[in-house]
Short mmCIF file of C-alpha atoms and ligand atoms in Angstrom, two decimals:
data_model
loop_
_atom_site.label_atom_id
_atom_site.label_comp_id
_atom_site.label_asym_id
_atom_site.label_seq_id
_atom_site.Cartn_x
_atom_site.Cartn_y
_atom_site.Cartn_z
CA MET A 1 -1.35 14.18 -10.65
CA ASN A 2 -1.87 12.46 -7.34
CA ILE A 3 1.32 10.96 -5.94
CA VAL A 4 1.09 8.59 -2.96
CA ILE A 5 4.21 8.35 -0.81
CA LEU A 6 4.46 5.33 1.47
CA ALA A 7 6.90 6.04 4.33
CA GLY A 8 8.11 2.61 5.43
CA SER A 9 9.63 3.19 8.85
CA ASN A 10 8.36 2.30 12.29
CA ARG A 11 10.57 5.00 13.87
CA LYS A 12 9.17 8.40 14.81
CA ASN A 13 12.08 10.53 13.65
CA ALA A 14 13.15 8.32 10.76
CA THR A 15 15.30 10.08 8.18
CA SER A 16 13.62 8.00 5.46
CA THR A 17 10.28 9.47 6.57
CA ARG A 18 11.69 13.03 6.66
CA LEU A 19 13.04 12.45 3.15
CA ALA A 20 9.57 11.24 2.14
CA GLU A 21 8.08 14.44 3.61
CA TYR A 22 10.61 16.50 1.68
CA THR A 23 9.55 14.80 -1.58
CA ALA A 24 5.91 15.57 -0.69
CA GLU A 25 6.74 19.28 -0.26
CA MET A 26 8.61 19.35 -3.57
CA ILE A 27 5.78 17.59 -5.41
CA GLN A 28 3.18 19.97 -3.97
CA GLY A 29 5.43 22.88 -4.96
CA GLN A 30 5.17 21.64 -8.56
CA GLY A 31 1.37 21.84 -8.40
CA HIS A 32 0.63 18.13 -7.86
CA GLU A 33 -1.16 16.39 -5.01
CA ALA A 34 1.06 14.43 -2.62
CA THR A 35 -0.45 12.04 -0.07
CA LEU A 36 1.99 10.83 2.59
CA PHE A 37 1.06 7.54 4.27
CA ASN A 38 3.34 7.18 7.29
CA LEU A 39 3.44 3.59 8.60
CA TYR A 40 4.69 4.80 12.00
CA GLU A 41 1.56 6.92 12.47
CA LYS A 42 -0.78 4.50 10.71
CA PRO A 43 0.42 0.98 11.56
CA LEU A 44 -1.07 -1.94 9.68
CA PRO A 45 -1.95 -5.39 11.04
CA PHE A 46 0.33 -8.27 10.08
CA TYR A 47 -0.87 -9.62 6.78
CA ALA A 48 -2.99 -12.67 7.66
CA PRO A 49 -4.84 -14.16 4.70
CA ASP A 50 -7.00 -16.32 6.97
CA GLU A 51 -8.44 -13.26 8.69
CA LYS A 52 -10.88 -10.65 7.42
CA GLN A 53 -8.71 -7.54 7.57
CA GLU A 54 -10.30 -5.20 4.99
CA THR A 55 -12.22 -3.33 7.69
CA HIS A 56 -9.05 -2.29 9.55
CA GLU A 57 -9.19 1.51 9.36
CA ASN A 58 -5.55 2.15 8.41
CA LEU A 59 -5.55 -0.66 5.90
CA ALA A 60 -8.73 0.65 4.30
CA ASP A 61 -7.17 4.15 4.12
CA LEU A 62 -4.04 2.73 2.48
CA THR A 63 -5.84 0.71 -0.17
CA VAL A 64 -8.13 3.65 -1.05
CA ALA A 65 -5.12 5.98 -1.36
CA MET A 66 -3.11 3.49 -3.44
CA LEU A 67 -5.99 2.82 -5.83
CA ALA A 68 -6.31 6.57 -6.43
CA ALA A 69 -2.56 7.08 -6.98
CA ASP A 70 -1.27 8.11 -10.39
CA ALA A 71 2.31 7.36 -9.31
CA ILE A 72 3.91 6.04 -6.14
CA ILE A 73 6.99 6.68 -3.99
CA LEU A 74 8.20 3.95 -1.61
CA SER A 75 10.53 5.01 1.17
CA THR A 76 12.49 2.57 3.35
CA PRO A 77 15.28 2.44 5.91
CA GLU A 78 18.03 -0.04 4.97
CA TYR A 79 17.71 -2.93 7.44
CA HIS A 80 20.13 -5.87 7.15
CA GLY A 81 20.65 -5.18 3.48
CA SER A 82 16.92 -5.10 2.78
CA ILE A 83 13.73 -3.10 3.29
CA SER A 84 11.96 -2.64 6.63
CA GLY A 85 9.55 -5.26 7.89
CA VAL A 86 6.71 -2.75 8.11
CA LEU A 87 7.09 -1.76 4.45
CA LYS A 88 7.24 -5.40 3.32
CA ASN A 89 4.11 -6.08 5.38
CA ALA A 90 2.34 -3.12 3.75
CA LEU A 91 3.30 -4.39 0.28
CA ASP A 92 1.98 -7.86 1.18
CA HIS A 93 -1.43 -6.25 1.78
CA LEU A 94 -1.31 -4.67 -1.69
CA SER A 95 -1.55 -6.13 -5.18
CA GLN A 96 -1.28 -5.45 -8.89
CA ALA A 97 -4.59 -3.57 -8.60
CA HIS A 98 -2.72 -0.81 -6.79
CA PHE A 99 0.48 -0.77 -8.85
CA SER A 100 -0.25 -1.92 -12.37
CA GLY A 101 0.99 0.55 -14.99
CA LYS A 102 2.04 3.16 -12.39
CA LEU A 103 5.50 4.67 -12.11
CA VAL A 104 7.20 3.90 -8.79
CA LEU A 105 10.19 5.73 -7.30
CA SER A 106 12.15 3.91 -4.58
CA ILE A 107 14.05 5.87 -1.92
CA SER A 108 16.12 4.73 1.06
CA SER A 109 18.14 5.85 4.04
CA ALA A 110 21.15 3.77 5.16
CA GLY A 111 23.74 3.85 7.91
CA GLY A 112 26.40 3.07 5.31
CA ALA A 113 27.27 5.34 2.41
CA VAL A 114 24.45 4.06 0.19
CA GLY A 115 21.39 1.86 0.60
CA VAL A 116 21.42 0.15 -2.76
CA SER A 117 20.63 -3.34 -1.49
CA SER A 118 17.20 -2.30 -0.17
CA LEU A 119 16.54 -0.37 -3.37
CA THR A 120 17.28 -3.29 -5.70
CA GLN A 121 15.06 -5.54 -3.59
CA LEU A 122 12.31 -2.93 -3.58
CA GLN A 123 12.50 -2.71 -7.37
CA THR A 124 12.11 -6.50 -7.58
CA MET A 125 8.93 -6.24 -5.49
CA VAL A 126 7.62 -3.38 -7.64
CA ARG A 127 8.19 -5.46 -10.77
CA ASN A 128 6.25 -8.36 -9.22
CA LEU A 129 3.41 -5.96 -8.39
CA HIS A 130 3.42 -4.90 -12.08
CA GLY A 131 4.48 -1.35 -11.22
CA ILE A 132 6.94 0.46 -13.48
CA ASN A 133 10.27 1.15 -11.79
CA ALA A 134 11.55 4.70 -12.28
CA PRO A 135 14.94 4.65 -14.03
CA GLU A 136 16.54 6.48 -11.08
CA TRP A 137 16.26 6.07 -7.33
CA ILE A 138 17.29 8.11 -4.28
CA SER A 139 19.66 6.84 -1.61
CA ILE A 140 20.84 8.90 1.34
CA GLY A 141 23.46 7.36 3.58
CA GLY A 142 25.95 8.02 6.34
CA ALA A 143 26.43 11.71 7.13
CA GLN A 144 23.96 12.76 4.41
CA ARG A 145 21.19 11.67 6.78
CA ARG A 146 21.91 14.76 8.89
CA ARG A 147 19.95 16.77 6.34
CA PHE A 148 16.85 14.78 7.25
CA GLU A 149 17.28 14.40 10.97
CA ALA A 150 14.37 16.17 12.57
CA THR A 151 14.70 16.12 16.32
CA PHE A 152 14.23 19.88 16.16
CA ASP A 153 12.00 22.25 14.20
CA GLY A 154 13.06 22.31 10.59
CA TYR A 155 16.04 20.77 8.86
CA GLU A 156 19.74 21.22 9.50
CA GLU A 157 21.71 23.21 6.95
CA TYR A 158 25.32 22.05 6.66
CA GLU A 159 28.00 21.93 4.04
CA GLY A 160 26.82 19.48 1.41
CA SER A 161 23.12 19.62 2.25
CA GLN A 162 22.45 21.71 -0.84
CA ASP A 163 23.99 18.97 -3.02
CA ILE A 164 21.58 16.43 -1.57
CA GLU A 165 18.61 18.73 -2.06
CA GLU A 166 19.61 19.33 -5.69
CA ARG A 167 20.01 15.60 -6.31
CA VAL A 168 16.61 14.82 -4.77
CA GLN A 169 14.99 17.61 -6.77
CA ARG A 170 16.59 16.46 -10.04
CA VAL A 171 15.44 12.85 -9.58
CA LEU A 172 11.96 14.02 -8.56
CA GLY A 173 11.78 16.23 -11.65
CA SER A 174 12.51 13.35 -14.03
CA PHE A 175 10.16 11.08 -12.03
CA LEU A 176 7.30 13.59 -12.34
CA ASN A 177 7.91 14.11 -16.08
CA LEU A 178 7.80 10.39 -16.81
CA ALA A 179 4.85 9.89 -14.43
CA GLN A 180 2.90 12.53 -16.34
CA THR A 181 3.51 10.77 -19.67
CA LEU A 182 2.56 7.36 -18.27
CA THR A 183 -0.50 8.71 -16.44
CA ALA A 184 -1.80 10.34 -19.62
CA ALA A 185 -1.22 7.11 -21.56
CA ARG A 186 -2.92 4.99 -18.87
CA LYS A 187 -5.95 7.30 -18.74
CA ALA A 188 -6.26 7.28 -22.54
CA LEU A 189 -6.65 3.46 -22.60
C1 FMN B 201 17.82 -3.53 12.39
C2 FMN B 201 18.73 -2.59 11.65
C3 FMN B 201 19.47 -3.07 10.59
C4 FMN B 201 20.31 -2.21 9.87
N1 FMN B 201 20.98 -2.70 8.80
C5 FMN B 201 21.73 -1.86 8.05
C6 FMN B 201 22.39 -2.34 6.87
O1 FMN B 201 22.31 -3.50 6.52
N2 FMN B 201 23.12 -1.46 6.14
C7 FMN B 201 23.23 -0.14 6.50
O2 FMN B 201 23.88 0.62 5.77
N3 FMN B 201 22.62 0.35 7.61
C8 FMN B 201 21.86 -0.48 8.38
N4 FMN B 201 21.22 -0.01 9.50
C9 FMN B 201 21.28 1.44 9.80
C10 FMN B 201 20.08 2.13 9.21
O3 FMN B 201 20.01 1.92 7.80
C11 FMN B 201 20.16 3.63 9.47
O4 FMN B 201 20.06 3.86 10.86
C12 FMN B 201 19.10 4.40 8.72
O5 FMN B 201 19.30 5.77 8.94
C13 FMN B 201 17.73 4.01 9.18
O6 FMN B 201 16.78 4.81 8.53
P1 FMN B 201 15.77 5.74 9.33
O7 FMN B 201 16.53 6.97 9.73
O8 FMN B 201 14.73 6.02 8.30
O9 FMN B 201 15.27 4.98 10.52
C14 FMN B 201 20.40 -0.85 10.24
C15 FMN B 201 19.67 -0.38 11.33
C16 FMN B 201 18.86 -1.24 12.04
C17 FMN B 201 18.04 -0.71 13.20
#
């Protein structure tokens, strides 16, 4: 399968982006393709329906990648109880053509213990894009973010980091299993 991971932060060392990279490594380790689209490295123009924006290079790259995706991961920092502006802007550029019938896993990083508010809002957006929300999601918050702070080479190992890795791997495993079933069904139509 080809999994597209949209990293929705505009911050270079964002823990939500490092978490997205970690999911990419895990997915590749399971023999699937993982394409990470990092909105910090590939910024998009503000959605402006009155302008002709399809030729914008990053936007064209995003739409091509999303059309080719078998399943999608959306990663966001928790900002004011919601998703980041850059991720919302990216979703405004996209449509049912990119999401319809595809399994979508939402993941977040929050300053508080959990980032559930952004995740519930993200799932509402996925539903409106006709994507299929994965039954589970991934939230890292508070001190758990240390595992994904990358101001140095590699990740920090600390007491509890293994628990987070195991949780991420378990959720990814069930996401990939369900994505495989749905992808096969979609391709058989
Ligand atoms: C503008 C802004 C708003 C934030 N709002 C919240 C919030 O509502 N709840 C929360 O738990 N953390 C909040 N935070 C903290 C971020 O969720 C936290 O720093 C998180 O690690 C950001 O993810 P990142 O590492 O991917 O940048 C906010 C941070 C910023 C900059």
